[in-house]
Short mmCIF file of C-alpha atoms in Angstrom, two decimals:
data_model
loop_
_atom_site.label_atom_id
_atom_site.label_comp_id
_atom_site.label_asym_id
_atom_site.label_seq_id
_atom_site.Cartn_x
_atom_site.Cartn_y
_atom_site.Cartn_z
CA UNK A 16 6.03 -187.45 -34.18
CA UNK A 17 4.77 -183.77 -34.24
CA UNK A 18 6.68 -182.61 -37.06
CA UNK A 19 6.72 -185.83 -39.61
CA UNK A 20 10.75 -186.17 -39.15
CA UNK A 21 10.79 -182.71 -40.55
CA UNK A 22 13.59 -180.45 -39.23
CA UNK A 23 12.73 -176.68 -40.16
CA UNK A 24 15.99 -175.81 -38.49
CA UNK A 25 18.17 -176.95 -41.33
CA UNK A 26 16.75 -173.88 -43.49
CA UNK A 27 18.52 -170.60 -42.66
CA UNK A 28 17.27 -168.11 -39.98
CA UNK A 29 14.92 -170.34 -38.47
CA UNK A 30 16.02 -171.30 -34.92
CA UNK A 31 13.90 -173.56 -32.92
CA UNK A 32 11.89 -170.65 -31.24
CA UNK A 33 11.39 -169.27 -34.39
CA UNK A 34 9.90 -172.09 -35.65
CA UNK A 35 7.61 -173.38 -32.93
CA UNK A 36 6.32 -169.50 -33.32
CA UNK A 37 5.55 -170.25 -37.11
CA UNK A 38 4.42 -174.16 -36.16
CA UNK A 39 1.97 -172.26 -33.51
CA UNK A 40 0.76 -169.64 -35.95
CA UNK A 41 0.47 -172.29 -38.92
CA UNK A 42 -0.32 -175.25 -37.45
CA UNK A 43 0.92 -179.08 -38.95
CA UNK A 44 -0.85 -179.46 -41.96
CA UNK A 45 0.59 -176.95 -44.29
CA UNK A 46 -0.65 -179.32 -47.36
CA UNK A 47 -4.49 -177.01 -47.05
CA UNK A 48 -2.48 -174.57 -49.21
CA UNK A 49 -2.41 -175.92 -52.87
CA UNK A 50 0.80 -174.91 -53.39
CA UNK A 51 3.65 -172.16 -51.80
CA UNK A 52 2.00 -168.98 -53.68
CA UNK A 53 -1.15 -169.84 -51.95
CA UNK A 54 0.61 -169.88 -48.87
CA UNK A 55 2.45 -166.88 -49.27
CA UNK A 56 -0.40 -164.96 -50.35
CA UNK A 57 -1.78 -166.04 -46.83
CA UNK A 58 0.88 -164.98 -44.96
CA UNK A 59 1.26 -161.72 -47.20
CA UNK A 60 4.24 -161.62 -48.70
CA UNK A 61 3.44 -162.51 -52.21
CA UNK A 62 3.82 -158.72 -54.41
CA UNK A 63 0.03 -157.35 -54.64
CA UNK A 64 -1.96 -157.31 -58.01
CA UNK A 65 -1.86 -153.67 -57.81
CA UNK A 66 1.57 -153.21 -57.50
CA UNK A 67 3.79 -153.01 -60.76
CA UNK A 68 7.26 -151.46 -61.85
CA UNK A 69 5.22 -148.43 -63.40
CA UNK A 70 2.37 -147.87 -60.47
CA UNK A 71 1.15 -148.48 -57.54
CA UNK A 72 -2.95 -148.16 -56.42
CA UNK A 73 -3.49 -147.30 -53.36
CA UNK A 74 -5.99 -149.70 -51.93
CA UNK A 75 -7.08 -151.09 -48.49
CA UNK A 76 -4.90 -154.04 -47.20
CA UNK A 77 -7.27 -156.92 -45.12
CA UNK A 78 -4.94 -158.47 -42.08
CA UNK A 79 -2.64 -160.87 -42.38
CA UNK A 80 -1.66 -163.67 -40.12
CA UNK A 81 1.37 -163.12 -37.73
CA UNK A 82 3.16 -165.78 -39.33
CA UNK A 83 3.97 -163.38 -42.15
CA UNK A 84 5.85 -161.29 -39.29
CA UNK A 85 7.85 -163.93 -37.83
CA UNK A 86 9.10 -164.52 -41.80
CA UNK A 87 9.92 -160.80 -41.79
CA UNK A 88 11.88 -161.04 -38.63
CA UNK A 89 13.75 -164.13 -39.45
CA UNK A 90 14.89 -162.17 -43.02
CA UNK A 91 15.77 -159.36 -41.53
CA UNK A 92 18.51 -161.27 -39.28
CA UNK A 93 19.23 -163.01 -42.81
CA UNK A 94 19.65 -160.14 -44.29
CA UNK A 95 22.42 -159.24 -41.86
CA UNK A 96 24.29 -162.62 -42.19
CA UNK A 97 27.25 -162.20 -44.14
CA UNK A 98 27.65 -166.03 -44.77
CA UNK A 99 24.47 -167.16 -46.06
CA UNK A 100 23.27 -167.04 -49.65
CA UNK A 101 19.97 -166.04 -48.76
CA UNK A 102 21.59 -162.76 -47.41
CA UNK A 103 23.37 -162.08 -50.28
CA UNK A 104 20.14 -162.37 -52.31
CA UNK A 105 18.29 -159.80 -49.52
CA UNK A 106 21.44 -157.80 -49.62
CA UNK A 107 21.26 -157.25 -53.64
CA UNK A 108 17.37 -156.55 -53.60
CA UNK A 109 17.94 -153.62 -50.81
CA UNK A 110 20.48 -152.25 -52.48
CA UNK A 111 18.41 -151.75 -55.86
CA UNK A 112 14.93 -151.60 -54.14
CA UNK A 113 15.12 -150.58 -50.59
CA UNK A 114 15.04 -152.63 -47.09
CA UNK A 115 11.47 -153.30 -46.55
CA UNK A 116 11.08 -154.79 -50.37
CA UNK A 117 14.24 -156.86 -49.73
CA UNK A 118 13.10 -157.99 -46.24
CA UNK A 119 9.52 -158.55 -47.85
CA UNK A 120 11.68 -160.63 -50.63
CA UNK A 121 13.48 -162.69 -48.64
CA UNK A 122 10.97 -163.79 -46.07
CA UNK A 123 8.82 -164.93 -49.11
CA UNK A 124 11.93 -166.99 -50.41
CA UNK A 125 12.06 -168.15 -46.63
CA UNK A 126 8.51 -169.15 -46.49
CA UNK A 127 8.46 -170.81 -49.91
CA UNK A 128 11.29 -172.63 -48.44
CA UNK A 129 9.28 -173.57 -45.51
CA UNK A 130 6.46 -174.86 -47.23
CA UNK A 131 8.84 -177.04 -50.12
CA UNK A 132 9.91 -178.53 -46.53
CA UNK A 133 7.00 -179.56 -44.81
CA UNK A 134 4.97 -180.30 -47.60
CA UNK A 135 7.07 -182.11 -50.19
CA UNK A 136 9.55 -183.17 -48.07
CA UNK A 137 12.61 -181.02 -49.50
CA UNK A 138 16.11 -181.75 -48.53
CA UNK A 139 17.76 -178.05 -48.13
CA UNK A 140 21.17 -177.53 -48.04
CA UNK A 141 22.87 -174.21 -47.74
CA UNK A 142 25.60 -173.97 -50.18
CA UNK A 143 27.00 -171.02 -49.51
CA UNK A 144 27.96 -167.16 -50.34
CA UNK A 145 30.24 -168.02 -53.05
CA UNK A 146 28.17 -170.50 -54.56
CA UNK A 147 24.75 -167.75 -55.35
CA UNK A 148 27.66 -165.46 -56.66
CA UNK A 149 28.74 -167.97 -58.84
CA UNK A 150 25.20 -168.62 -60.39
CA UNK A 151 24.57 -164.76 -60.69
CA UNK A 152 27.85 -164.22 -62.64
CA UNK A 153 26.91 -166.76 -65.12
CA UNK A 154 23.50 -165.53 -65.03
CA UNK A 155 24.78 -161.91 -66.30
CA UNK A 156 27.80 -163.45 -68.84
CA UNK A 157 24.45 -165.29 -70.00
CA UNK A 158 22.04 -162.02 -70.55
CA UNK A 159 25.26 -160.19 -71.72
CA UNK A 160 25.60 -162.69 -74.62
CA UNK A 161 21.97 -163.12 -75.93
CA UNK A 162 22.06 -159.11 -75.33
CA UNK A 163 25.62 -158.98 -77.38
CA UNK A 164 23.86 -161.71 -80.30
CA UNK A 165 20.76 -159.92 -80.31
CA UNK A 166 22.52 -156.30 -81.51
CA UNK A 167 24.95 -158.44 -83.79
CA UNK A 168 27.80 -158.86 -81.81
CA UNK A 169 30.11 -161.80 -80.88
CA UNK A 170 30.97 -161.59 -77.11
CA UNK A 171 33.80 -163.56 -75.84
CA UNK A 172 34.64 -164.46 -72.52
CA UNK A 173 37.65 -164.72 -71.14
CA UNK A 174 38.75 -166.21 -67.85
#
């Protein structure tokens, strides 16, 4: 009856002590957050308006809500996991960005996650290492090919 029949535990990283911290800090009606950007500006993890790939202003941050920090935790023991897709993804971003930008990533992913489940009622299932390396591979053999057509090339794949 508390939680709606929702089961946070079925999204990866969040144990059940984990999530009665978040369900403490956030409360049961996540729906007073329009939609998951709004809610993880709140908990700040969504990337700052004066951040960009070419600078970064210095300005003064307000406080966040520790619900952001429990996110950061759970991603960091994500991040860890060798069998869980969202790993891999936190794994990727620290190696081309650093660890605190990957765990920053991956707890927003988490949260997003979160919200999808409470709110709209999303059915997660984890499908796996293998399966996000299969959708990045054809994700690059796709860039290569537009990159390939685009200098007047025809690209063909072999498997």
């Amino acid at each position: 009856k508390i939680f709606d029949n929702k089961d946070a535990t079925v999204l990866p990283g969040i144990t059940d002590y984990g999530w009665l911290q978040i369900y403490g800090e956030t409360g049961s009606d996540l729906s007073k957050w329009p939609t998951e950007k709004h809610f993880t500006s709140w908990l700040g993890l969504a990337p700052g308006q004066h951040r960009s790939g070419k600078m970064n202003k210095s300005r003064n941050r307000k406080q966040h809500p520790k619900a952001g920090q429990i996110f950061r935790q759970l991603s960091q023991s994500l991040i860890e996991s060798k069998q869980i897709a969202l790993g891999a993804f936190g794994r990727k971003i620290k190696n081309k960005k650093g660890a605190g930008v990957a765990v920053k990533a991956t707890a927003r992913k988490l949260a997003v996650l979160y919200w999808k489940l409470m709110v709209k009622g999303l059915a997660y299932t984890e499908k796996g290492i293998a399966a996000y390396e299969e959708r990045i591979k054809l994700q690059q053999e796709r860039w290569l090919q537009k990159t390939a057509k685009k200098l007047g090339y025809q690209l063909t794949v072999s498997t």
